[in-house]
Amino acid sequence: MKIGLVIESLDPARGGAEQWTSQFAQWLLAAGHEVHVVAAHVASHLERWGLVVHPIEPGRSRTAFAVAAELQLDKLSLDVIHDMGSGWHCDVFQPHGGSRRAAFEQNLLLAPAWTRPIKRRTAAWLPRYRDFQQLVNRQYRADDRLFVALSRMVANDFVRYHHLRPDQVRLVYNGVDLARYSPDHRPAYRQAVRKRLSVRDDELLLVVVAHNFRLKGVPTLLAAAGRLAAEGAPVRLAVVGGKRLPQQRAAGGITSFVGPVDDAGPYYAAADVYVQPTYYDPCSLVLLEALASGLPVVTSRFNGAGELLTPGVEGWLVDDPGDAAELAGRLRPLLDPAVRSAMGVAARKLALAHSFERNCREMLAVYQEIAERRRRAASFQQPATSRLAPS
């Protein structure tokens, strides 16, 4: 198939969507497909894979990018166009950030309650919001495109906020590279990383990988870790991503801010528990990486990847990302090494059912559904005489 991928930047160092799309493009090439990329930026090392790159000028706004992408795509003869959430001219729309409207509502939870109605009213007057509204109206228009949701939470958001019919939505969870993220890497990294962080063998090391600290619930995690430390629990916390900062005294000096890293794998190997009390995450790739690494996980019910968990088996869910007491309560049982060990085994088993290979094949099935629709439509549009069997 000739496949077009639309994304503002194809650079795995930029974030989860970019990382997933670059891996998916490589998988498609290996499977023998012709892959075209329409983007404002493509990492130079990716172009050597054999991608057909169609660069467009970075737009001054989201709609400007979408217009430029459409003009470029109209010049190409593609079997399927797959947009990652940047444009509107596509057969498959898969917003890796989930529903922007749902994300806006969840972001409001970070503000004081009395300000939220004001923020909702004033947002409509902001130029950025009007640009966003114009983009969303065209992305979710009623036509024959298919919408891919990364979780049931996102699928429900599509119906609730964008008035899609359920039959327009396909559910495809993210997948994880089971070789890159594995408990087998612990011997190579665990002791070295813990030594670098000054974490003793008898201390429980919590880890979170995040760039937007507030959205991912890092302040709540700091407070929860501080509660446990105040109770005498041997707890340490490593925050990977974002800015590198000195140790957080509010959490009793137990927190190391590692800063951005090229590979979080060594930190999963060093950790005992992965914690992400996020306010909104369509289907967290880092949570799947932690599961694949054999870590028990604690996340919020606003993380689509949390739908895969059986609470008490691979980890726990919290209802309120801002409730440090609730989070600390979910972490206390994990102070027991036997509990962690059993949950870690279950975590790896769960990850095995959600491999990146499976993820890619499910996406390819969506493409094939589009192709079959077109084949049937073309057959139906042929003159009636040409469809009659000879007498």
mmCIF file of C-alpha atoms in Angstrom:
data_model
loop_
_atom_site.group_PDB
_atom_site.id
_atom_site.type_symbol
_atom_site.label_atom_id
_atom_site.label_comp_id
_atom_site.label_asym_id
_atom_site.label_seq_id
_atom_site.Cartn_x
_atom_site.Cartn_y
_atom_site.Cartn_z
ATOM 1 C CA MET A 1 0.000 0.000 0.000
ATOM 2 C CA LYS A 2 0.993 3.635 -0.516
ATOM 3 C CA ILE A 3 0.483 5.141 2.909
ATOM 4 C CA GLY A 4 0.615 8.795 3.917
ATOM 5 C CA LEU A 5 1.416 9.762 7.516
ATOM 6 C CA VAL A 6 0.652 13.325 8.619
ATOM 7 C CA ILE A 7 2.325 14.783 11.691
ATOM 8 C CA GLU A 8 3.815 18.202 12.466
ATOM 9 C CA SER A 9 7.182 16.760 13.473
ATOM 10 C CA LEU A 10 8.504 13.254 12.923
ATOM 11 C CA ASP A 11 11.216 13.193 15.553
ATOM 12 C CA PRO A 12 11.084 10.526 18.276
ATOM 13 C CA ALA A 13 12.892 12.850 20.686
ATOM 14 C CA ARG A 14 9.923 15.265 20.684
ATOM 15 C CA GLY A 15 7.365 13.118 22.522
ATOM 16 C CA GLY A 16 5.142 10.060 22.605
ATOM 17 C CA ALA A 17 3.218 10.674 19.366
ATOM 18 C CA GLU A 18 6.415 11.338 17.447
ATOM 19 C CA GLN A 19 8.094 8.277 18.930
ATOM 20 C CA TRP A 20 5.154 6.013 18.100
ATOM 21 C CA THR A 21 4.799 7.358 14.549
ATOM 22 C CA SER A 22 8.487 6.922 13.753
ATOM 23 C CA GLN A 23 8.404 3.314 15.020
ATOM 24 C CA PHE A 24 5.214 2.637 13.091
ATOM 25 C CA ALA A 25 6.684 4.087 9.895
ATOM 26 C CA GLN A 26 9.693 1.794 10.266
ATOM 27 C CA TRP A 27 7.394 -1.199 10.791
ATOM 28 C CA LEU A 28 5.383 -0.340 7.674
ATOM 29 C CA LEU A 29 8.569 -0.053 5.590
ATOM 30 C CA ALA A 30 9.783 -3.425 6.862
ATOM 31 C CA ALA A 31 6.397 -4.915 5.909
ATOM 32 C CA GLY A 32 6.922 -3.747 2.313
ATOM 33 C CA HIS A 33 4.679 -0.681 2.213
ATOM 34 C CA GLU A 34 5.541 2.632 0.586
ATOM 35 C CA VAL A 35 5.472 5.286 3.303
ATOM 36 C CA HIS A 36 5.036 9.001 2.593
ATOM 37 C CA VAL A 37 5.429 11.522 5.397
ATOM 38 C CA VAL A 38 3.907 15.008 5.285
ATOM 39 C CA ALA A 39 5.477 17.043 8.074
ATOM 40 C CA ALA A 40 7.103 20.359 8.877
ATOM 41 C CA HIS A 41 10.128 18.565 10.315
ATOM 42 C CA VAL A 42 11.575 15.071 9.961
ATOM 43 C CA ALA A 43 14.629 13.969 11.937
ATOM 44 C CA SER A 44 17.514 13.517 9.526
ATOM 45 C CA HIS A 45 18.300 9.957 10.589
ATOM 46 C CA LEU A 46 14.752 8.846 9.768
ATOM 47 C CA GLU A 47 15.024 9.911 6.139
ATOM 48 C CA ARG A 48 17.689 7.256 5.593
ATOM 49 C CA TRP A 49 15.104 4.539 6.231
ATOM 50 C CA GLY A 50 13.537 5.021 2.808
ATOM 51 C CA LEU A 51 10.637 7.277 3.735
ATOM 52 C CA VAL A 52 9.271 9.543 1.022
ATOM 53 C CA VAL A 53 9.282 12.916 2.772
ATOM 54 C CA HIS A 54 7.090 15.814 1.683
ATOM 55 C CA PRO A 55 8.198 18.805 3.786
ATOM 56 C CA ILE A 56 5.863 21.727 4.320
ATOM 57 C CA GLU A 57 6.569 25.096 5.870
ATOM 58 C CA PRO A 58 5.812 25.293 9.594
ATOM 59 C CA GLY A 59 2.489 27.104 9.952
ATOM 60 C CA ARG A 60 1.919 30.116 12.152
ATOM 61 C CA SER A 61 -1.110 28.308 13.544
ATOM 62 C CA ARG A 62 -2.580 24.817 13.700
ATOM 63 C CA THR A 63 -5.015 25.578 10.891
ATOM 64 C CA ALA A 64 -2.205 26.939 8.713
ATOM 65 C CA PHE A 65 -0.381 23.626 9.040
ATOM 66 C CA ALA A 66 -3.578 21.707 8.242
ATOM 67 C CA VAL A 67 -4.192 23.793 5.095
ATOM 68 C CA ALA A 68 -0.613 23.293 3.905
ATOM 69 C CA ALA A 69 -0.824 19.558 4.575
ATOM 70 C CA GLU A 70 -4.040 19.266 2.578
ATOM 71 C CA LEU A 71 -2.512 21.068 -0.405
ATOM 72 C CA GLN A 72 0.459 18.701 -0.336
ATOM 73 C CA LEU A 73 -1.665 15.576 0.047
ATOM 74 C CA ASP A 74 -3.875 16.574 -2.908
ATOM 75 C CA LYS A 75 -0.794 16.206 -5.127
ATOM 76 C CA LEU A 76 -0.180 12.627 -4.066
ATOM 77 C CA SER A 77 -1.898 9.425 -5.086
ATOM 78 C CA LEU A 78 -2.130 7.474 -1.834
ATOM 79 C CA ASP A 79 -4.118 4.420 -0.832
ATOM 80 C CA VAL A 80 -4.685 5.706 2.688
ATOM 81 C CA ILE A 81 -3.927 8.925 4.588
ATOM 82 C CA HIS A 82 -3.355 8.595 8.332
ATOM 83 C CA ASP A 83 -3.334 11.812 10.374
ATOM 84 C CA MET A 84 -1.883 11.798 13.897
ATOM 85 C CA GLY A 85 -3.958 14.756 15.068
ATOM 86 C CA SER A 86 -2.452 17.690 13.171
ATOM 87 C CA GLY A 87 -4.610 18.092 10.060
ATOM 88 C CA TRP A 88 -8.031 17.239 8.678
ATOM 89 C CA HIS A 89 -7.484 15.764 5.200
ATOM 90 C CA CYS A 90 -7.337 12.020 5.917
ATOM 91 C CA ASP A 91 -8.961 8.598 5.848
ATOM 92 C CA VAL A 92 -7.843 7.680 9.375
ATOM 93 C CA PHE A 93 -7.743 10.262 12.156
ATOM 94 C CA GLN A 94 -5.825 9.182 15.252
ATOM 95 C CA PRO A 95 -5.224 12.090 17.657
ATOM 96 C CA HIS A 96 -2.474 10.849 19.934
ATOM 97 C CA GLY A 97 -3.273 13.627 22.374
ATOM 98 C CA GLY A 98 -6.837 12.349 22.650
ATOM 99 C CA SER A 99 -9.771 14.743 22.508
ATOM 100 C CA ARG A 100 -8.541 18.334 22.858
ATOM 101 C CA ARG A 101 -11.866 19.300 24.390
ATOM 102 C CA ALA A 102 -11.627 16.558 26.986
ATOM 103 C CA ALA A 103 -8.027 17.553 27.682
ATOM 104 C CA PHE A 104 -9.152 21.172 28.164
ATOM 105 C CA GLU A 105 -11.727 20.078 30.734
ATOM 106 C CA GLN A 106 -9.184 17.951 32.569
ATOM 107 C CA ASN A 107 -6.652 20.781 32.569
ATOM 108 C CA LEU A 108 -9.245 22.933 34.301
ATOM 109 C CA LEU A 109 -8.961 20.611 37.310
ATOM 110 C CA LEU A 110 -5.509 22.067 37.853
ATOM 111 C CA ALA A 111 -7.055 25.503 38.486
ATOM 112 C CA PRO A 112 -8.971 26.588 41.607
ATOM 113 C CA ALA A 113 -12.627 25.527 41.371
ATOM 114 C CA TRP A 114 -13.981 29.089 41.429
ATOM 115 C CA THR A 115 -11.921 30.054 38.349
ATOM 116 C CA ARG A 116 -13.040 27.179 36.105
ATOM 117 C CA PRO A 117 -16.347 28.696 34.859
ATOM 118 C CA ILE A 118 -14.504 31.935 34.100
ATOM 119 C CA LYS A 119 -11.796 30.110 32.157
ATOM 120 C CA ARG A 120 -14.423 28.246 30.122
ATOM 121 C CA ARG A 121 -16.175 31.497 29.161
ATOM 122 C CA THR A 122 -13.056 33.516 28.394
ATOM 123 C CA ALA A 123 -11.319 30.761 26.395
ATOM 124 C CA ALA A 124 -13.759 31.209 23.494
ATOM 125 C CA TRP A 125 -12.522 34.767 22.985
ATOM 126 C CA LEU A 126 -8.843 33.885 22.714
ATOM 127 C CA PRO A 127 -7.355 33.769 19.170
ATOM 128 C CA ARG A 128 -5.619 30.494 19.990
ATOM 129 C CA TYR A 129 -8.905 28.909 21.053
ATOM 130 C CA ARG A 130 -10.702 30.130 17.909
ATOM 131 C CA ASP A 131 -7.946 28.588 15.804
ATOM 132 C CA PHE A 132 -8.295 25.374 17.777
ATOM 133 C CA GLN A 133 -12.098 25.425 17.336
ATOM 134 C CA GLN A 134 -11.808 25.829 13.576
ATOM 135 C CA LEU A 135 -9.361 22.947 13.408
ATOM 136 C CA VAL A 136 -11.492 20.621 15.558
ATOM 137 C CA ASN A 137 -14.676 21.370 13.590
ATOM 138 C CA ARG A 138 -13.026 20.104 10.412
ATOM 139 C CA GLN A 139 -11.219 17.196 12.031
ATOM 140 C CA TYR A 140 -14.428 15.699 13.401
ATOM 141 C CA ARG A 141 -16.717 16.441 10.479
ATOM 142 C CA ALA A 142 -19.171 13.744 9.467
ATOM 143 C CA ASP A 143 -17.729 11.921 6.462
ATOM 144 C CA ASP A 144 -16.502 8.409 5.749
ATOM 145 C CA ARG A 145 -13.208 8.652 7.646
ATOM 146 C CA LEU A 146 -12.489 6.371 10.576
ATOM 147 C CA PHE A 147 -11.409 7.639 13.979
ATOM 148 C CA VAL A 148 -8.910 5.637 16.014
ATOM 149 C CA ALA A 149 -9.155 5.975 19.798
ATOM 150 C CA LEU A 150 -6.207 4.917 21.943
ATOM 151 C CA SER A 151 -8.520 3.851 24.778
ATOM 152 C CA ARG A 152 -12.203 3.483 25.678
ATOM 153 C CA MET A 153 -11.885 6.738 27.595
ATOM 154 C CA VAL A 154 -10.902 8.523 24.383
ATOM 155 C CA ALA A 155 -13.595 6.709 22.380
ATOM 156 C CA ASN A 156 -16.187 7.953 24.873
ATOM 157 C CA ASP A 157 -14.730 11.462 24.625
ATOM 158 C CA PHE A 158 -15.140 11.339 20.828
ATOM 159 C CA VAL A 159 -18.832 10.576 21.248
ATOM 160 C CA ARG A 160 -19.414 12.986 24.131
ATOM 161 C CA TYR A 161 -17.497 16.048 22.941
ATOM 162 C CA HIS A 162 -17.440 15.590 19.160
ATOM 163 C CA HIS A 163 -20.756 13.795 18.576
ATOM 164 C CA LEU A 164 -19.279 10.922 16.622
ATOM 165 C CA ARG A 165 -21.286 7.757 16.179
ATOM 166 C CA PRO A 166 -19.740 4.752 17.930
ATOM 167 C CA ASP A 167 -19.563 2.906 14.589
ATOM 168 C CA GLN A 168 -17.138 5.561 13.293
ATOM 169 C CA VAL A 169 -14.601 4.769 16.037
ATOM 170 C CA ARG A 170 -12.042 1.957 16.171
ATOM 171 C CA LEU A 171 -10.308 1.131 19.459
ATOM 172 C CA VAL A 172 -6.561 0.462 19.122
ATOM 173 C CA TYR A 173 -4.451 0.618 22.280
ATOM 174 C CA ASN A 174 -0.812 1.599 22.079
ATOM 175 C CA GLY A 175 1.737 -1.200 22.063
ATOM 176 C CA VAL A 176 5.203 -1.571 23.557
ATOM 177 C CA ASP A 177 8.560 -2.874 22.353
ATOM 178 C CA LEU A 178 8.889 -5.983 24.519
ATOM 179 C CA ALA A 179 12.579 -6.481 23.785
ATOM 180 C CA ARG A 180 13.623 -2.907 24.508
ATOM 181 C CA TYR A 181 11.636 -2.823 27.763
ATOM 182 C CA SER A 182 12.088 -6.002 29.771
ATOM 183 C CA PRO A 183 12.999 -7.221 33.268
ATOM 184 C CA ASP A 184 15.999 -8.865 31.595
ATOM 185 C CA HIS A 185 17.739 -5.451 31.572
ATOM 186 C CA ARG A 186 17.849 -5.136 35.362
ATOM 187 C CA PRO A 187 21.259 -6.785 35.839
ATOM 188 C CA ALA A 188 22.822 -4.323 33.400
ATOM 189 C CA TYR A 189 21.367 -1.116 34.841
ATOM 190 C CA ARG A 190 19.783 -1.509 38.270
ATOM 191 C CA GLN A 191 22.754 -1.131 40.592
ATOM 192 C CA ALA A 192 24.529 1.497 38.505
ATOM 193 C CA VAL A 193 21.510 3.791 38.303
ATOM 194 C CA ARG A 194 20.578 3.370 41.964
ATOM 195 C CA LYS A 195 24.165 4.175 42.944
ATOM 196 C CA ARG A 196 24.079 7.312 40.800
ATOM 197 C CA LEU A 197 20.857 8.357 42.550
ATOM 198 C CA SER A 198 22.261 7.407 45.973
ATOM 199 C CA VAL A 199 19.453 4.894 46.538
ATOM 200 C CA ARG A 200 20.194 2.025 48.926
ATOM 201 C CA ASP A 201 19.189 -1.559 48.218
ATOM 202 C CA ASP A 202 16.644 -1.488 51.052
ATOM 203 C CA GLU A 203 14.923 1.670 49.801
ATOM 204 C CA LEU A 204 11.790 1.650 47.629
ATOM 205 C CA LEU A 205 12.464 3.637 44.457
ATOM 206 C CA LEU A 206 9.414 5.170 42.799
ATOM 207 C CA VAL A 207 9.816 6.566 39.285
ATOM 208 C CA VAL A 208 7.739 8.770 36.994
ATOM 209 C CA VAL A 209 8.585 9.838 33.436
ATOM 210 C CA ALA A 210 7.000 13.203 32.649
ATOM 211 C CA HIS A 211 7.612 16.517 30.928
ATOM 212 C CA ASN A 212 4.482 18.425 31.950
ATOM 213 C CA PHE A 213 4.813 17.949 35.704
ATOM 214 C CA ARG A 214 1.462 19.450 36.689
ATOM 215 C CA LEU A 215 -0.578 17.551 34.096
ATOM 216 C CA LYS A 216 1.090 14.240 34.961
ATOM 217 C CA GLY A 217 0.432 14.712 38.688
ATOM 218 C CA VAL A 218 4.031 15.103 39.826
ATOM 219 C CA PRO A 219 3.132 17.549 42.657
ATOM 220 C CA THR A 220 0.674 14.961 44.027
ATOM 221 C CA LEU A 221 3.340 12.279 43.797
ATOM 222 C CA LEU A 222 5.842 14.484 45.642
ATOM 223 C CA ALA A 223 3.333 15.012 48.427
ATOM 224 C CA ALA A 224 2.434 11.309 48.615
ATOM 225 C CA ALA A 225 6.085 10.265 48.753
ATOM 226 C CA GLY A 226 6.634 12.867 51.468
ATOM 227 C CA ARG A 227 3.767 11.385 53.503
ATOM 228 C CA LEU A 228 5.275 7.914 53.320
ATOM 229 C CA ALA A 229 8.736 9.210 54.227
ATOM 230 C CA ALA A 230 7.271 11.060 57.220
ATOM 231 C CA GLU A 231 5.812 7.736 58.399
ATOM 232 C CA GLY A 232 9.295 6.230 58.329
ATOM 233 C CA ALA A 233 8.950 4.311 55.071
ATOM 234 C CA PRO A 234 12.266 3.933 53.168
ATOM 235 C CA VAL A 235 10.988 5.702 50.043
ATOM 236 C CA ARG A 236 12.868 7.521 47.283
ATOM 237 C CA LEU A 237 11.513 9.147 44.113
ATOM 238 C CA ALA A 238 13.103 9.755 40.706
ATOM 239 C CA VAL A 239 11.408 12.210 38.333
ATOM 240 C CA VAL A 240 12.655 11.577 34.799
ATOM 241 C CA GLY A 241 12.030 14.240 32.159
ATOM 242 C CA GLY A 242 11.293 17.932 32.323
ATOM 243 C CA LYS A 243 13.929 20.180 33.838
ATOM 244 C CA ARG A 244 16.782 18.924 35.970
ATOM 245 C CA LEU A 245 16.314 20.444 39.429
ATOM 246 C CA PRO A 246 17.918 20.119 42.844
ATOM 247 C CA GLN A 247 16.366 17.706 45.322
ATOM 248 C CA GLN A 248 12.839 18.616 46.385
ATOM 249 C CA ARG A 249 12.954 19.604 50.052
ATOM 250 C CA ALA A 250 9.163 19.633 50.296
ATOM 251 C CA ALA A 251 9.301 15.856 49.930
ATOM 252 C CA GLY A 252 11.885 15.487 52.661
ATOM 253 C CA GLY A 253 14.873 15.666 50.324
ATOM 254 C CA ILE A 254 14.075 12.223 48.934
ATOM 255 C CA THR A 255 13.458 13.249 45.305
ATOM 256 C CA SER A 256 15.949 13.311 42.429
ATOM 257 C CA PHE A 257 15.001 15.345 39.345
ATOM 258 C CA VAL A 258 16.905 13.537 36.614
ATOM 259 C CA GLY A 259 15.912 15.779 33.715
ATOM 260 C CA PRO A 260 15.418 14.664 30.095
ATOM 261 C CA VAL A 261 16.996 11.373 28.992
ATOM 262 C CA ASP A 262 17.283 9.609 25.643
ATOM 263 C CA ASP A 263 16.193 6.294 27.132
ATOM 264 C CA ALA A 264 14.105 5.791 30.258
ATOM 265 C CA GLY A 265 14.763 2.039 30.219
ATOM 266 C CA PRO A 266 17.639 2.109 32.751
ATOM 267 C CA TYR A 267 15.407 3.999 35.212
ATOM 268 C CA TYR A 268 12.660 1.394 34.907
ATOM 269 C CA ALA A 269 15.346 -1.223 35.607
ATOM 270 C CA ALA A 270 16.442 0.653 38.728
ATOM 271 C CA ALA A 271 12.918 1.340 40.021
ATOM 272 C CA ASP A 272 10.572 -0.739 42.156
ATOM 273 C CA VAL A 273 7.257 0.966 41.256
ATOM 274 C CA TYR A 274 6.108 3.228 38.424
ATOM 275 C CA VAL A 275 3.696 6.016 39.483
ATOM 276 C CA GLN A 276 1.786 8.443 37.231
ATOM 277 C CA PRO A 277 -1.276 10.129 38.791
ATOM 278 C CA THR A 278 -2.048 11.948 35.555
ATOM 279 C CA TYR A 279 -4.939 14.333 34.966
ATOM 280 C CA TYR A 280 -5.238 13.264 31.318
ATOM 281 C CA ASP A 281 -3.386 10.719 29.219
ATOM 282 C CA PRO A 282 -5.067 8.985 26.247
ATOM 283 C CA CYS A 283 -2.933 5.827 26.570
ATOM 284 C CA SER A 284 0.406 6.422 28.239
ATOM 285 C CA LEU A 285 3.320 4.858 26.391
ATOM 286 C CA VAL A 286 5.553 5.175 29.443
ATOM 287 C CA LEU A 287 3.071 3.219 31.539
ATOM 288 C CA LEU A 288 3.217 0.386 29.008
ATOM 289 C CA GLU A 289 7.017 0.576 29.048
ATOM 290 C CA ALA A 290 6.984 0.260 32.835
ATOM 291 C CA LEU A 291 4.648 -2.753 32.664
ATOM 292 C CA ALA A 292 6.897 -4.386 30.089
ATOM 293 C CA SER A 293 9.849 -3.751 32.402
ATOM 294 C CA GLY A 294 8.072 -5.776 35.089
ATOM 295 C CA LEU A 295 7.108 -2.891 37.363
ATOM 296 C CA PRO A 296 3.900 -2.602 39.383
ATOM 297 C CA VAL A 297 2.175 0.621 38.337
ATOM 298 C CA VAL A 298 -0.060 3.157 40.023
ATOM 299 C CA THR A 299 -1.905 5.624 37.799
ATOM 300 C CA SER A 300 -5.188 7.505 37.676
ATOM 301 C CA ARG A 301 -8.474 6.596 36.040
ATOM 302 C CA PHE A 302 -7.805 9.445 33.581
ATOM 303 C CA ASN A 303 -5.048 7.410 31.952
ATOM 304 C CA GLY A 304 -6.467 5.332 29.116
ATOM 305 C CA ALA A 305 -3.723 2.734 29.608
ATOM 306 C CA GLY A 306 -5.112 2.187 33.103
ATOM 307 C CA GLU A 307 -8.093 0.436 31.501
ATOM 308 C CA LEU A 308 -5.793 -2.504 30.825
ATOM 309 C CA LEU A 309 -5.070 -3.018 34.519
ATOM 310 C CA THR A 310 -6.876 -5.304 36.920
ATOM 311 C CA PRO A 311 -6.630 -3.294 40.170
ATOM 312 C CA GLY A 312 -4.708 -5.248 42.761
ATOM 313 C CA VAL A 313 -3.091 -7.497 40.143
ATOM 314 C CA GLU A 314 -0.673 -5.381 38.070
ATOM 315 C CA GLY A 315 -1.103 -2.235 40.127
ATOM 316 C CA TRP A 316 -3.681 0.289 41.268
ATOM 317 C CA LEU A 317 -5.821 3.167 40.006
ATOM 318 C CA VAL A 318 -6.547 6.376 41.919
ATOM 319 C CA ASP A 319 -9.755 8.331 41.409
ATOM 320 C CA ASP A 320 -8.416 11.828 42.142
ATOM 321 C CA PRO A 321 -5.034 12.813 40.640
ATOM 322 C CA GLY A 322 -4.829 15.644 43.156
ATOM 323 C CA ASP A 323 -5.379 13.546 46.296
ATOM 324 C CA ALA A 324 -1.991 12.784 47.869
ATOM 325 C CA ALA A 325 -3.606 10.811 50.702
ATOM 326 C CA GLU A 326 -5.356 8.471 48.254
ATOM 327 C CA LEU A 327 -2.142 8.000 46.282
ATOM 328 C CA ALA A 328 -0.126 7.283 49.420
ATOM 329 C CA GLY A 329 -2.750 4.713 50.384
ATOM 330 C CA ARG A 330 -2.261 2.891 47.084
ATOM 331 C CA LEU A 331 1.513 2.946 47.496
ATOM 332 C CA ARG A 332 1.656 1.562 51.050
ATOM 333 C CA PRO A 333 0.944 -2.095 50.105
ATOM 334 C CA LEU A 334 3.822 -1.890 47.625
ATOM 335 C CA LEU A 335 6.294 -1.416 50.448
ATOM 336 C CA ASP A 336 6.053 -5.214 50.779
ATOM 337 C CA PRO A 337 8.625 -6.877 48.446
ATOM 338 C CA ALA A 338 6.423 -9.977 48.030
ATOM 339 C CA VAL A 339 3.502 -7.848 46.816
ATOM 340 C CA ARG A 340 5.754 -5.978 44.400
ATOM 341 C CA SER A 341 7.231 -9.185 43.046
ATOM 342 C CA ALA A 342 3.843 -10.759 42.310
ATOM 343 C CA MET A 343 2.535 -7.561 40.705
ATOM 344 C CA GLY A 344 5.709 -7.190 38.637
ATOM 345 C CA VAL A 345 5.269 -10.678 37.162
ATOM 346 C CA ALA A 346 1.628 -9.866 36.344
ATOM 347 C CA ALA A 347 2.682 -6.542 34.822
ATOM 348 C CA ARG A 348 5.050 -8.202 32.374
ATOM 349 C CA LYS A 349 2.389 -10.766 31.461
ATOM 350 C CA LEU A 350 -0.072 -7.959 30.695
ATOM 351 C CA ALA A 351 2.486 -6.164 28.528
ATOM 352 C CA LEU A 352 3.072 -9.349 26.522
ATOM 353 C CA ALA A 353 -0.542 -9.109 25.353
ATOM 354 C CA HIS A 354 0.028 -5.542 24.099
ATOM 355 C CA SER A 355 3.111 -5.716 21.942
ATOM 356 C CA PHE A 356 4.022 -3.078 19.399
ATOM 357 C CA GLU A 357 3.697 -5.736 16.683
ATOM 358 C CA ARG A 358 0.076 -6.327 17.685
ATOM 359 C CA ASN A 359 -0.550 -2.566 17.755
ATOM 360 C CA CYS A 360 0.785 -2.203 14.196
ATOM 361 C CA ARG A 361 -1.240 -5.104 12.852
ATOM 362 C CA GLU A 362 -4.424 -3.659 14.339
ATOM 363 C CA MET A 363 -3.674 -0.334 12.630
ATOM 364 C CA LEU A 364 -3.036 -2.128 9.350
ATOM 365 C CA ALA A 365 -6.439 -3.791 9.708
ATOM 366 C CA VAL A 366 -7.997 -0.308 9.857
ATOM 367 C CA TYR A 367 -6.187 0.560 6.613
ATOM 368 C CA GLN A 368 -7.468 -2.623 5.002
ATOM 369 C CA GLU A 369 -10.998 -1.740 6.084
ATOM 370 C CA ILE A 370 -10.628 1.608 4.294
ATOM 371 C CA ALA A 371 -9.291 -0.139 1.172
ATOM 372 C CA GLU A 372 -12.146 -2.644 1.189
ATOM 373 C CA ARG A 373 -14.706 0.147 1.497
ATOM 374 C CA ARG A 374 -13.205 1.835 -1.545
ATOM 375 C CA ARG A 375 -13.160 -1.412 -3.504
ATOM 376 C CA ARG A 376 -16.850 -2.000 -2.792
ATOM 377 C CA ALA A 377 -17.725 1.607 -3.622
ATOM 378 C CA ALA A 378 -15.859 1.417 -6.942
ATOM 379 C CA SER A 379 -17.591 -1.847 -7.806
ATOM 380 C CA PHE A 380 -20.990 -0.369 -7.002
ATOM 381 C CA GLN A 381 -20.337 2.692 -9.165
ATOM 382 C CA GLN A 382 -19.562 0.615 -12.279
ATOM 383 C CA PRO A 383 -22.287 0.619 -14.967
ATOM 384 C CA ALA A 384 -24.903 -2.005 -14.169
ATOM 385 C CA THR A 385 -24.294 -3.837 -17.463
ATOM 386 C CA SER A 386 -20.625 -4.365 -16.611
ATOM 387 C CA ARG A 387 -21.586 -6.120 -13.383
ATOM 388 C CA LEU A 388 -24.009 -8.567 -15.050
ATOM 389 C CA ALA A 389 -22.778 -12.076 -15.714
ATOM 390 C CA PRO A 390 -22.894 -13.056 -19.415
ATOM 391 C CA SER A 391 -26.058 -14.887 -20.361
#
